[in-house]
Amino acid sequence: MSQLSNSNPFIGPSGKKPTCMEMLQFILDNDASEEQKAYFKQHMDSCMPCFKSYELDMSIRQLIKSKCCGGEAPEDLVDKIREQITQKLS
Amino acid sequence: MTEETQDAPRQHYTDKEKDDVFNNEFLPHINSMYNFGYRLTLDRDDAKDLVQDTYLKAYRFIESFQKGTNAKAWLFRILKNSFINDYRKKSKEPNKVDYQEVEAFYNSDEVDRQITPDLRVESLKDMIGDEISNALNALDVDFRTVIILCDLEGFKYEEMAKILDIPIGTVRSRLHRARQLLKEKLSDYAKSMGYKNADV
Ligand SMILES: [Zn+2]
């Protein structure tokens, strides 16, 4: 365990050990390195709260991706933009 | 527009190069841009106007865009600025989040205490309609914005900081708070759909 925490890639220059919550946030925020992702994955195996939070947050993200992407822009939008560009800038 | 143009040296494009950049680097993001516009204004017509306006500005200032850099982040930034400068001024949407409070929250020990609302993965599976979309739209615009940028568009801290003109620390705390608020909303939906308070 001590070996694991020594090699914790989340520890920054300050040497402060991150909390579970902080690690999870880096992961969720698309700001973790591959090394950090791998470390966190391993960490979740032995940390139920992290596993549960991660699972919940990822499910919410999936839901957002499938339900909040808004679909396609209106068909005439690109035409209108092109039209305006020719009008105003030529 | 000075903000968009200040850091990059001006490029010199021929008309054909301009069209290439516009068609190949700008237009492919139209769906994401439209959705972003919609999530900001919550109105489809306003979203259309905002996107049109953004693309016109992008074309007009195309020489301050460097080929091969992140066109999507650049466009998102212009759209966000148009929203604040042109749209929000006209609208009456009250919008002030107490960021000092947010920062204080983030920097306190409270963060570690994980006051997660009682929301279960299982109850999300029943949200097959507009629940998530409504929950997101019910958040304050600054909170829904970071969720869209991060969860849907996959931007990183640095990119979000540039798009929103805020420090990375503020991006982090805003995201953290936004997730918490979204969970609270979803938890309310789950309860109203008949889920009893479950152990988390
Ligand atoms: Zn943990």
PDB file of C-alpha atoms and ligand atoms in Angstrom:
ATOM      1  CA  MET A   1       0.000   0.000   0.000  1.00  0.00           C
ATOM      2  CA  SER A   2       2.747   2.427   0.884  1.00  0.00           C
ATOM      3  CA  GLN A   3       4.408   1.572  -2.365  1.00  0.00           C
ATOM      4  CA  LEU A   4       1.208   2.362  -4.183  1.00  0.00           C
ATOM      5  CA  SER A   5       0.799   5.744  -2.548  1.00  0.00           C
ATOM      6  CA  ASN A   6       4.426   6.603  -3.205  1.00  0.00           C
ATOM      7  CA  SER A   7       3.818   6.199  -6.881  1.00  0.00           C
ATOM      8  CA  ASN A   8       0.508   8.012  -6.833  1.00  0.00           C
ATOM      9  CA  PRO A   9       0.593  10.056 -10.041  1.00  0.00           C
ATOM     10  CA  PHE A  10      -1.946  12.498  -8.596  1.00  0.00           C
ATOM     11  CA  ILE A  11       0.590  13.859  -6.130  1.00  0.00           C
ATOM     12  CA  GLY A  12       1.712  17.210  -7.451  1.00  0.00           C
ATOM     13  CA  PRO A  13       4.804  19.299  -6.730  1.00  0.00           C
ATOM     14  CA  SER A  14       3.419  20.249  -3.322  1.00  0.00           C
ATOM     15  CA  GLY A  15       3.600  16.599  -2.259  1.00  0.00           C
ATOM     16  CA  LYS A  16       0.067  16.752  -0.901  1.00  0.00           C
ATOM     17  CA  LYS A  17      -1.800  13.493  -1.131  1.00  0.00           C
ATOM     18  CA  PRO A  18      -5.080  13.982  -2.993  1.00  0.00           C
ATOM     19  CA  THR A  19      -8.388  12.902  -1.528  1.00  0.00           C
ATOM     20  CA  CYS A  20     -10.596  10.377  -3.296  1.00  0.00           C
ATOM     21  CA  MET A  21     -12.883  13.204  -4.310  1.00  0.00           C
ATOM     22  CA  GLU A  22     -10.061  15.180  -5.858  1.00  0.00           C
ATOM     23  CA  MET A  23      -8.820  12.206  -7.848  1.00  0.00           C
ATOM     24  CA  LEU A  24     -12.318  11.488  -9.078  1.00  0.00           C
ATOM     25  CA  GLN A  25     -12.745  15.072 -10.162  1.00  0.00           C
ATOM     26  CA  PHE A  26      -9.622  15.018 -12.305  1.00  0.00           C
ATOM     27  CA  ILE A  27     -10.905  11.859 -13.968  1.00  0.00           C
ATOM     28  CA  LEU A  28     -14.387  13.265 -14.574  1.00  0.00           C
ATOM     29  CA  ASP A  29     -13.063  16.578 -15.813  1.00  0.00           C
ATOM     30  CA  ASN A  30     -11.096  15.034 -18.699  1.00  0.00           C
ATOM     31  CA  ASP A  31      -7.932  16.258 -17.078  1.00  0.00           C
ATOM     32  CA  ALA A  32      -6.250  13.052 -15.936  1.00  0.00           C
ATOM     33  CA  SER A  33      -3.208  11.560 -17.649  1.00  0.00           C
ATOM     34  CA  GLU A  34      -3.189   7.939 -18.803  1.00  0.00           C
ATOM     35  CA  GLU A  35      -1.075   7.142 -15.769  1.00  0.00           C
ATOM     36  CA  GLN A  36      -3.579   8.775 -13.440  1.00  0.00           C
ATOM     37  CA  LYS A  37      -6.471   6.977 -15.101  1.00  0.00           C
ATOM     38  CA  ALA A  38      -4.752   3.632 -14.631  1.00  0.00           C
ATOM     39  CA  TYR A  39      -3.975   4.422 -11.002  1.00  0.00           C
ATOM     40  CA  PHE A  40      -7.541   5.432 -10.296  1.00  0.00           C
ATOM     41  CA  LYS A  41      -8.915   2.333 -11.970  1.00  0.00           C
ATOM     42  CA  GLN A  42      -6.821   0.224  -9.644  1.00  0.00           C
ATOM     43  CA  HIS A  43      -7.778   2.369  -6.674  1.00  0.00           C
ATOM     44  CA  MET A  44     -11.497   1.797  -7.358  1.00  0.00           C
ATOM     45  CA  ASP A  45     -11.031  -1.932  -6.912  1.00  0.00           C
ATOM     46  CA  SER A  46     -10.437  -1.363  -3.240  1.00  0.00           C
ATOM     47  CA  CYS A  47     -12.467   1.776  -2.640  1.00  0.00           C
ATOM     48  CA  MET A  48     -16.216   1.310  -2.789  1.00  0.00           C
ATOM     49  CA  PRO A  49     -17.177   5.013  -2.411  1.00  0.00           C
ATOM     50  CA  CYS A  50     -14.982   5.895  -5.385  1.00  0.00           C
ATOM     51  CA  PHE A  51     -16.383   3.060  -7.420  1.00  0.00           C
ATOM     52  CA  LYS A  52     -19.957   4.095  -6.672  1.00  0.00           C
ATOM     53  CA  SER A  53     -19.370   7.775  -7.330  1.00  0.00           C
ATOM     54  CA  TYR A  54     -17.555   7.017 -10.547  1.00  0.00           C
ATOM     55  CA  GLU A  55     -20.295   4.717 -11.746  1.00  0.00           C
ATOM     56  CA  LEU A  56     -22.974   7.292 -10.972  1.00  0.00           C
ATOM     57  CA  ASP A  57     -21.115  10.178 -12.589  1.00  0.00           C
ATOM     58  CA  MET A  58     -20.354   8.176 -15.699  1.00  0.00           C
ATOM     59  CA  SER A  59     -23.981   7.093 -15.993  1.00  0.00           C
ATOM     60  CA  ILE A  60     -25.053  10.722 -15.804  1.00  0.00           C
ATOM     61  CA  ARG A  61     -22.524  11.580 -18.486  1.00  0.00           C
ATOM     62  CA  GLN A  62     -23.855   8.799 -20.715  1.00  0.00           C
ATOM     63  CA  LEU A  63     -27.352  10.100 -20.197  1.00  0.00           C
ATOM     64  CA  ILE A  64     -26.262  13.636 -21.101  1.00  0.00           C
ATOM     65  CA  LYS A  65     -24.524  12.364 -24.206  1.00  0.00           C
ATOM     66  CA  SER A  66     -27.542  10.470 -25.402  1.00  0.00           C
ATOM     67  CA  LYS A  67     -30.209  13.018 -24.424  1.00  0.00           C
ATOM     68  CA  CYS A  68     -28.683  16.473 -24.503  1.00  0.00           C
ATOM     69  CA  CYS A  69     -26.773  16.593 -27.761  1.00  0.00           C
ATOM     70  CA  GLY A  70     -29.640  18.479 -29.388  1.00  0.00           C
ATOM     71  CA  GLY A  71     -29.492  16.570 -32.643  1.00  0.00           C
ATOM     72  CA  GLU A  72     -28.819  18.302 -35.895  1.00  0.00           C
ATOM     73  CA  ALA A  73     -28.799  22.023 -36.473  1.00  0.00           C
ATOM     74  CA  PRO A  74     -31.758  23.197 -38.620  1.00  0.00           C
ATOM     75  CA  GLU A  75     -31.216  22.308 -42.256  1.00  0.00           C
ATOM     76  CA  ASP A  76     -31.372  25.848 -43.565  1.00  0.00           C
ATOM     77  CA  LEU A  77     -28.871  27.205 -41.068  1.00  0.00           C
ATOM     78  CA  VAL A  78     -25.741  26.580 -43.109  1.00  0.00           C
ATOM     79  CA  ASP A  79     -27.395  28.015 -46.235  1.00  0.00           C
ATOM     80  CA  LYS A  80     -28.411  31.117 -44.334  1.00  0.00           C
ATOM     81  CA  ILE A  81     -24.891  31.576 -43.015  1.00  0.00           C
ATOM     82  CA  ARG A  82     -23.396  31.245 -46.493  1.00  0.00           C
ATOM     83  CA  GLU A  83     -25.950  33.654 -47.871  1.00  0.00           C
ATOM     84  CA  GLN A  84     -25.151  36.268 -45.236  1.00  0.00           C
ATOM     85  CA  ILE A  85     -21.437  35.924 -45.795  1.00  0.00           C
ATOM     86  CA  THR A  86     -21.785  36.575 -49.512  1.00  0.00           C
ATOM     87  CA  GLN A  87     -24.139  39.466 -48.891  1.00  0.00           C
ATOM     88  CA  LYS A  88     -22.222  41.230 -46.189  1.00  0.00           C
ATOM     89  CA  LEU A  89     -18.672  40.539 -47.152  1.00  0.00           C
ATOM     90  CA  SER A  90     -18.588  40.659 -50.907  1.00  0.00           C
TER      91      SER A  90
ATOM     92  CA  MET B   1     -13.721  41.001 -30.951  1.00  0.00           C
ATOM     93  CA  THR B   2     -10.342  42.143 -29.716  1.00  0.00           C
ATOM     94  CA  GLU B   3     -10.269  39.232 -27.293  1.00  0.00           C
ATOM     95  CA  GLU B   4     -10.406  36.720 -30.086  1.00  0.00           C
ATOM     96  CA  THR B   5      -7.754  38.439 -32.079  1.00  0.00           C
ATOM     97  CA  GLN B   6      -5.190  39.561 -29.587  1.00  0.00           C
ATOM     98  CA  ASP B   7      -2.981  36.534 -29.030  1.00  0.00           C
ATOM     99  CA  ALA B   8      -2.561  35.135 -32.500  1.00  0.00           C
ATOM    100  CA  PRO B   9      -0.527  36.770 -35.220  1.00  0.00           C
ATOM    101  CA  ARG B  10      -2.678  37.532 -38.230  1.00  0.00           C
ATOM    102  CA  GLN B  11      -2.665  34.938 -40.952  1.00  0.00           C
ATOM    103  CA  HIS B  12      -2.844  35.773 -44.609  1.00  0.00           C
ATOM    104  CA  TYR B  13      -5.324  33.647 -46.448  1.00  0.00           C
ATOM    105  CA  THR B  14      -6.394  33.791 -50.051  1.00  0.00           C
ATOM    106  CA  ASP B  15     -10.126  33.685 -50.685  1.00  0.00           C
ATOM    107  CA  LYS B  16      -9.858  30.022 -51.497  1.00  0.00           C
ATOM    108  CA  GLU B  17      -7.975  29.323 -48.272  1.00  0.00           C
ATOM    109  CA  LYS B  18     -10.610  31.228 -46.338  1.00  0.00           C
ATOM    110  CA  ASP B  19     -13.309  29.074 -47.846  1.00  0.00           C
ATOM    111  CA  ASP B  20     -11.327  25.940 -47.091  1.00  0.00           C
ATOM    112  CA  VAL B  21     -10.897  26.856 -43.440  1.00  0.00           C
ATOM    113  CA  PHE B  22     -14.520  27.857 -43.168  1.00  0.00           C
ATOM    114  CA  ASN B  23     -15.858  24.720 -44.828  1.00  0.00           C
ATOM    115  CA  ASN B  24     -13.463  22.186 -43.369  1.00  0.00           C
ATOM    116  CA  GLU B  25     -12.632  23.528 -39.931  1.00  0.00           C
ATOM    117  CA  PHE B  26     -15.583  25.690 -38.912  1.00  0.00           C
ATOM    118  CA  LEU B  27     -18.734  24.236 -40.444  1.00  0.00           C
ATOM    119  CA  PRO B  28     -18.234  20.666 -39.206  1.00  0.00           C
ATOM    120  CA  HIS B  29     -18.916  21.989 -35.684  1.00  0.00           C
ATOM    121  CA  ILE B  30     -22.311  23.407 -36.573  1.00  0.00           C
ATOM    122  CA  ASN B  31     -24.322  20.813 -34.648  1.00  0.00           C
ATOM    123  CA  SER B  32     -22.290  21.248 -31.473  1.00  0.00           C
ATOM    124  CA  MET B  33     -22.473  25.000 -31.876  1.00  0.00           C
ATOM    125  CA  TYR B  34     -26.225  24.931 -32.323  1.00  0.00           C
ATOM    126  CA  ASN B  35     -26.647  22.769 -29.257  1.00  0.00           C
ATOM    127  CA  PHE B  36     -24.388  25.051 -27.230  1.00  0.00           C
ATOM    128  CA  GLY B  37     -26.412  28.048 -28.408  1.00  0.00           C
ATOM    129  CA  TYR B  38     -29.598  26.288 -27.454  1.00  0.00           C
ATOM    130  CA  ARG B  39     -28.332  25.339 -24.004  1.00  0.00           C
ATOM    131  CA  LEU B  40     -27.317  28.922 -23.368  1.00  0.00           C
ATOM    132  CA  THR B  41     -30.478  30.612 -24.592  1.00  0.00           C
ATOM    133  CA  LEU B  42     -32.976  27.764 -24.127  1.00  0.00           C
ATOM    134  CA  ASP B  43     -34.667  28.948 -27.279  1.00  0.00           C
ATOM    135  CA  ARG B  44     -34.260  27.384 -30.706  1.00  0.00           C
ATOM    136  CA  ASP B  45     -34.710  30.623 -32.677  1.00  0.00           C
ATOM    137  CA  ASP B  46     -32.284  32.499 -30.473  1.00  0.00           C
ATOM    138  CA  ALA B  47     -29.837  29.640 -30.839  1.00  0.00           C
ATOM    139  CA  LYS B  48     -30.062  29.943 -34.608  1.00  0.00           C
ATOM    140  CA  ASP B  49     -29.389  33.679 -34.490  1.00  0.00           C
ATOM    141  CA  LEU B  50     -26.502  33.194 -32.116  1.00  0.00           C
ATOM    142  CA  VAL B  51     -24.891  30.535 -34.293  1.00  0.00           C
ATOM    143  CA  GLN B  52     -25.353  32.601 -37.447  1.00  0.00           C
ATOM    144  CA  ASP B  53     -23.833  35.587 -35.768  1.00  0.00           C
ATOM    145  CA  THR B  54     -20.915  33.519 -34.491  1.00  0.00           C
ATOM    146  CA  TYR B  55     -20.113  32.105 -37.927  1.00  0.00           C
ATOM    147  CA  LEU B  56     -20.262  35.555 -39.475  1.00  0.00           C
ATOM    148  CA  LYS B  57     -17.825  36.848 -36.889  1.00  0.00           C
ATOM    149  CA  ALA B  58     -15.633  33.813 -37.350  1.00  0.00           C
ATOM    150  CA  TYR B  59     -15.491  34.490 -41.083  1.00  0.00           C
ATOM    151  CA  ARG B  60     -14.820  38.160 -40.614  1.00  0.00           C
ATOM    152  CA  PHE B  61     -11.955  37.442 -38.242  1.00  0.00           C
ATOM    153  CA  ILE B  62     -10.742  34.345 -39.998  1.00  0.00           C
ATOM    154  CA  GLU B  63      -7.264  35.775 -40.346  1.00  0.00           C
ATOM    155  CA  SER B  64      -6.768  35.694 -36.625  1.00  0.00           C
ATOM    156  CA  PHE B  65      -7.455  31.970 -36.654  1.00  0.00           C
ATOM    157  CA  GLN B  66      -4.396  29.791 -37.069  1.00  0.00           C
ATOM    158  CA  LYS B  67      -4.915  26.713 -39.175  1.00  0.00           C
ATOM    159  CA  GLY B  68      -4.415  23.508 -37.241  1.00  0.00           C
ATOM    160  CA  THR B  69      -5.283  25.047 -33.882  1.00  0.00           C
ATOM    161  CA  ASN B  70      -8.449  24.148 -32.043  1.00  0.00           C
ATOM    162  CA  ALA B  71     -11.198  25.600 -34.221  1.00  0.00           C
ATOM    163  CA  LYS B  72     -13.933  24.231 -32.030  1.00  0.00           C
ATOM    164  CA  ALA B  73     -12.663  25.964 -28.883  1.00  0.00           C
ATOM    165  CA  TRP B  74     -12.207  29.179 -30.866  1.00  0.00           C
ATOM    166  CA  LEU B  75     -15.778  29.043 -32.193  1.00  0.00           C
ATOM    167  CA  PHE B  76     -17.213  28.166 -28.801  1.00  0.00           C
ATOM    168  CA  ARG B  77     -15.439  31.169 -27.344  1.00  0.00           C
ATOM    169  CA  ILE B  78     -16.869  33.526 -29.943  1.00  0.00           C
ATOM    170  CA  LEU B  79     -20.340  32.116 -29.380  1.00  0.00           C
ATOM    171  CA  LYS B  80     -20.038  32.496 -25.630  1.00  0.00           C
ATOM    172  CA  ASN B  81     -18.882  36.107 -25.998  1.00  0.00           C
ATOM    173  CA  SER B  82     -21.713  36.882 -28.408  1.00  0.00           C
ATOM    174  CA  PHE B  83     -24.119  35.422 -25.927  1.00  0.00           C
ATOM    175  CA  ILE B  84     -22.824  37.592 -23.113  1.00  0.00           C
ATOM    176  CA  ASN B  85     -22.372  40.792 -25.104  1.00  0.00           C
ATOM    177  CA  ASP B  86     -25.326  40.708 -27.455  1.00  0.00           C
ATOM    178  CA  TYR B  87     -27.878  38.292 -26.159  1.00  0.00           C
ATOM    179  CA  ARG B  88     -27.715  38.449 -22.411  1.00  0.00           C
ATOM    180  CA  LYS B  89     -27.905  42.224 -22.460  1.00  0.00           C
ATOM    181  CA  LYS B  90     -31.249  42.011 -24.216  1.00  0.00           C
ATOM    182  CA  SER B  91     -32.673  39.273 -22.069  1.00  0.00           C
ATOM    183  CA  LYS B  92     -33.880  39.690 -18.579  1.00  0.00           C
ATOM    184  CA  GLU B  93     -32.513  36.451 -17.296  1.00  0.00           C
ATOM    185  CA  PRO B  94     -31.177  37.234 -13.870  1.00  0.00           C
ATOM    186  CA  ASN B  95     -27.843  35.640 -13.668  1.00  0.00           C
ATOM    187  CA  LYS B  96     -25.525  36.025 -10.832  1.00  0.00           C
ATOM    188  CA  VAL B  97     -23.964  33.113  -9.144  1.00  0.00           C
ATOM    189  CA  ASP B  98     -22.127  33.913  -5.988  1.00  0.00           C
ATOM    190  CA  TYR B  99     -18.748  32.665  -7.045  1.00  0.00           C
ATOM    191  CA  GLN B 100     -17.117  33.635  -3.822  1.00  0.00           C
ATOM    192  CA  GLU B 101     -19.434  31.246  -2.162  1.00  0.00           C
ATOM    193  CA  VAL B 102     -18.597  28.576  -4.699  1.00  0.00           C
ATOM    194  CA  GLU B 103     -14.878  29.029  -4.216  1.00  0.00           C
ATOM    195  CA  ALA B 104     -15.284  28.975  -0.479  1.00  0.00           C
ATOM    196  CA  PHE B 105     -17.261  25.801  -0.779  1.00  0.00           C
ATOM    197  CA  TYR B 106     -14.668  24.182  -2.907  1.00  0.00           C
ATOM    198  CA  ASN B 107     -11.814  25.152  -0.676  1.00  0.00           C
ATOM    199  CA  SER B 108     -13.473  23.957   2.458  1.00  0.00           C
ATOM    200  CA  ASP B 109     -13.324  20.504   3.959  1.00  0.00           C
ATOM    201  CA  GLU B 110     -16.939  20.096   3.106  1.00  0.00           C
ATOM    202  CA  VAL B 111     -15.961  18.863  -0.328  1.00  0.00           C
ATOM    203  CA  ASP B 112     -14.526  15.733   1.173  1.00  0.00           C
ATOM    204  CA  ARG B 113     -17.612  14.980   3.105  1.00  0.00           C
ATOM    205  CA  GLN B 114     -19.376  13.990  -0.092  1.00  0.00           C
ATOM    206  CA  ILE B 115     -22.872  15.270   0.439  1.00  0.00           C
ATOM    207  CA  THR B 116     -24.080  13.273  -2.521  1.00  0.00           C
ATOM    208  CA  PRO B 117     -27.833  13.331  -2.895  1.00  0.00           C
ATOM    209  CA  ASP B 118     -29.444   9.949  -2.703  1.00  0.00           C
ATOM    210  CA  LEU B 119     -29.358   9.140  -6.353  1.00  0.00           C
ATOM    211  CA  ARG B 120     -28.826   5.647  -7.643  1.00  0.00           C
ATOM    212  CA  VAL B 121     -27.535   4.435 -10.961  1.00  0.00           C
ATOM    213  CA  GLU B 122     -30.650   2.275 -11.295  1.00  0.00           C
ATOM    214  CA  SER B 123     -32.989   5.236 -11.131  1.00  0.00           C
ATOM    215  CA  LEU B 124     -31.134   6.900 -14.002  1.00  0.00           C
ATOM    216  CA  LYS B 125     -32.092   3.999 -16.238  1.00  0.00           C
ATOM    217  CA  ASP B 126     -35.715   5.085 -16.047  1.00  0.00           C
ATOM    218  CA  MET B 127     -34.936   8.569 -17.251  1.00  0.00           C
ATOM    219  CA  ILE B 128     -35.620   7.822 -20.859  1.00  0.00           C
ATOM    220  CA  GLY B 129     -37.453  11.053 -21.654  1.00  0.00           C
ATOM    221  CA  ASP B 130     -36.511  14.685 -21.190  1.00  0.00           C
ATOM    222  CA  GLU B 131     -35.646  14.378 -17.503  1.00  0.00           C
ATOM    223  CA  ILE B 132     -31.927  14.899 -17.887  1.00  0.00           C
ATOM    224  CA  SER B 133     -32.352  17.663 -20.439  1.00  0.00           C
ATOM    225  CA  ASN B 134     -34.841  19.471 -18.206  1.00  0.00           C
ATOM    226  CA  ALA B 135     -32.636  19.029 -15.170  1.00  0.00           C
ATOM    227  CA  LEU B 136     -29.693  20.483 -17.054  1.00  0.00           C
ATOM    228  CA  ASN B 137     -31.731  23.382 -18.397  1.00  0.00           C
ATOM    229  CA  ALA B 138     -32.939  24.167 -14.904  1.00  0.00           C
ATOM    230  CA  LEU B 139     -29.400  24.906 -13.748  1.00  0.00           C
ATOM    231  CA  ASP B 140     -28.057  28.426 -13.814  1.00  0.00           C
ATOM    232  CA  VAL B 141     -26.548  29.203 -17.207  1.00  0.00           C
ATOM    233  CA  ASP B 142     -22.980  29.243 -15.918  1.00  0.00           C
ATOM    234  CA  PHE B 143     -23.395  25.802 -14.420  1.00  0.00           C
ATOM    235  CA  ARG B 144     -25.056  24.276 -17.457  1.00  0.00           C
ATOM    236  CA  THR B 145     -22.321  25.710 -19.606  1.00  0.00           C
ATOM    237  CA  VAL B 146     -19.500  23.865 -17.850  1.00  0.00           C
ATOM    238  CA  ILE B 147     -21.429  20.600 -17.912  1.00  0.00           C
ATOM    239  CA  ILE B 148     -21.965  20.930 -21.656  1.00  0.00           C
ATOM    240  CA  LEU B 149     -18.350  21.846 -22.309  1.00  0.00           C
ATOM    241  CA  CYS B 150     -16.950  19.051 -20.184  1.00  0.00           C
ATOM    242  CA  ASP B 151     -19.376  16.135 -20.325  1.00  0.00           C
ATOM    243  CA  LEU B 152     -20.769  16.590 -23.794  1.00  0.00           C
ATOM    244  CA  GLU B 153     -17.983  18.270 -25.733  1.00  0.00           C
ATOM    245  CA  GLY B 154     -15.049  16.801 -23.841  1.00  0.00           C
ATOM    246  CA  PHE B 155     -13.081  20.025 -23.393  1.00  0.00           C
ATOM    247  CA  LYS B 156     -10.241  20.073 -20.887  1.00  0.00           C
ATOM    248  CA  TYR B 157      -9.718  22.562 -18.051  1.00  0.00           C
ATOM    249  CA  GLU B 158      -7.370  24.706 -20.073  1.00  0.00           C
ATOM    250  CA  GLU B 159      -9.728  24.902 -23.044  1.00  0.00           C
ATOM    251  CA  MET B 160     -12.718  25.665 -20.833  1.00  0.00           C
ATOM    252  CA  ALA B 161     -10.743  28.372 -19.056  1.00  0.00           C
ATOM    253  CA  LYS B 162     -10.012  29.984 -22.429  1.00  0.00           C
ATOM    254  CA  ILE B 163     -13.562  29.663 -23.731  1.00  0.00           C
ATOM    255  CA  LEU B 164     -15.042  31.122 -20.565  1.00  0.00           C
ATOM    256  CA  ASP B 165     -12.292  33.602 -19.658  1.00  0.00           C
ATOM    257  CA  ILE B 166     -12.010  32.320 -16.139  1.00  0.00           C
ATOM    258  CA  PRO B 167      -9.095  30.795 -14.208  1.00  0.00           C
ATOM    259  CA  ILE B 168      -8.688  27.024 -14.186  1.00  0.00           C
ATOM    260  CA  GLY B 169      -9.427  26.957 -10.466  1.00  0.00           C
ATOM    261  CA  THR B 170     -12.798  28.516 -11.142  1.00  0.00           C
ATOM    262  CA  VAL B 171     -13.495  25.983 -13.887  1.00  0.00           C
ATOM    263  CA  ARG B 172     -12.838  23.215 -11.386  1.00  0.00           C
ATOM    264  CA  SER B 173     -15.009  24.621  -8.641  1.00  0.00           C
ATOM    265  CA  ARG B 174     -17.794  25.489 -11.055  1.00  0.00           C
ATOM    266  CA  LEU B 175     -17.791  21.978 -12.499  1.00  0.00           C
ATOM    267  CA  HIS B 176     -17.804  20.459  -9.064  1.00  0.00           C
ATOM    268  CA  ARG B 177     -20.751  22.555  -7.952  1.00  0.00           C
ATOM    269  CA  ALA B 178     -22.571  22.024 -11.265  1.00  0.00           C
ATOM    270  CA  ARG B 179     -22.357  18.237 -10.886  1.00  0.00           C
ATOM    271  CA  GLN B 180     -23.646  18.462  -7.353  1.00  0.00           C
ATOM    272  CA  LEU B 181     -26.612  20.614  -8.396  1.00  0.00           C
ATOM    273  CA  LEU B 182     -27.420  18.369 -11.345  1.00  0.00           C
ATOM    274  CA  LYS B 183     -27.488  15.361  -9.046  1.00  0.00           C
ATOM    275  CA  GLU B 184     -29.840  17.158  -6.719  1.00  0.00           C
ATOM    276  CA  LYS B 185     -32.210  17.850  -9.605  1.00  0.00           C
ATOM    277  CA  LEU B 186     -32.002  14.274 -10.858  1.00  0.00           C
ATOM    278  CA  SER B 187     -32.569  13.024  -7.365  1.00  0.00           C
ATOM    279  CA  ASP B 188     -35.785  15.055  -7.203  1.00  0.00           C
ATOM    280  CA  TYR B 189     -36.904  13.510 -10.493  1.00  0.00           C
ATOM    281  CA  ALA B 190     -36.076  10.057  -9.239  1.00  0.00           C
ATOM    282  CA  LYS B 191     -38.140  10.648  -6.136  1.00  0.00           C
ATOM    283  CA  SER B 192     -41.056  11.973  -8.098  1.00  0.00           C
ATOM    284  CA  MET B 193     -40.892   8.889 -10.281  1.00  0.00           C
ATOM    285  CA  GLY B 194     -41.539   6.852  -7.214  1.00  0.00           C
ATOM    286  CA  TYR B 195     -38.150   5.852  -5.971  1.00  0.00           C
ATOM    287  CA  LYS B 196     -37.912   5.642  -2.262  1.00  0.00           C
ATOM    288  CA  ASN B 197     -34.895   7.082  -0.573  1.00  0.00           C
ATOM    289  CA  ALA B 198     -32.276   4.539  -1.298  1.00  0.00           C
ATOM    290  CA  ASP B 199     -29.005   3.805   0.377  1.00  0.00           C
ATOM    291  CA  VAL B 200     -26.174   5.170  -1.681  1.00  0.00           C
TER     292      VAL B 200
HETATM  293 ZN    ZN C   1     -11.354   6.265  -3.163  1.00  0.00          ZN
END
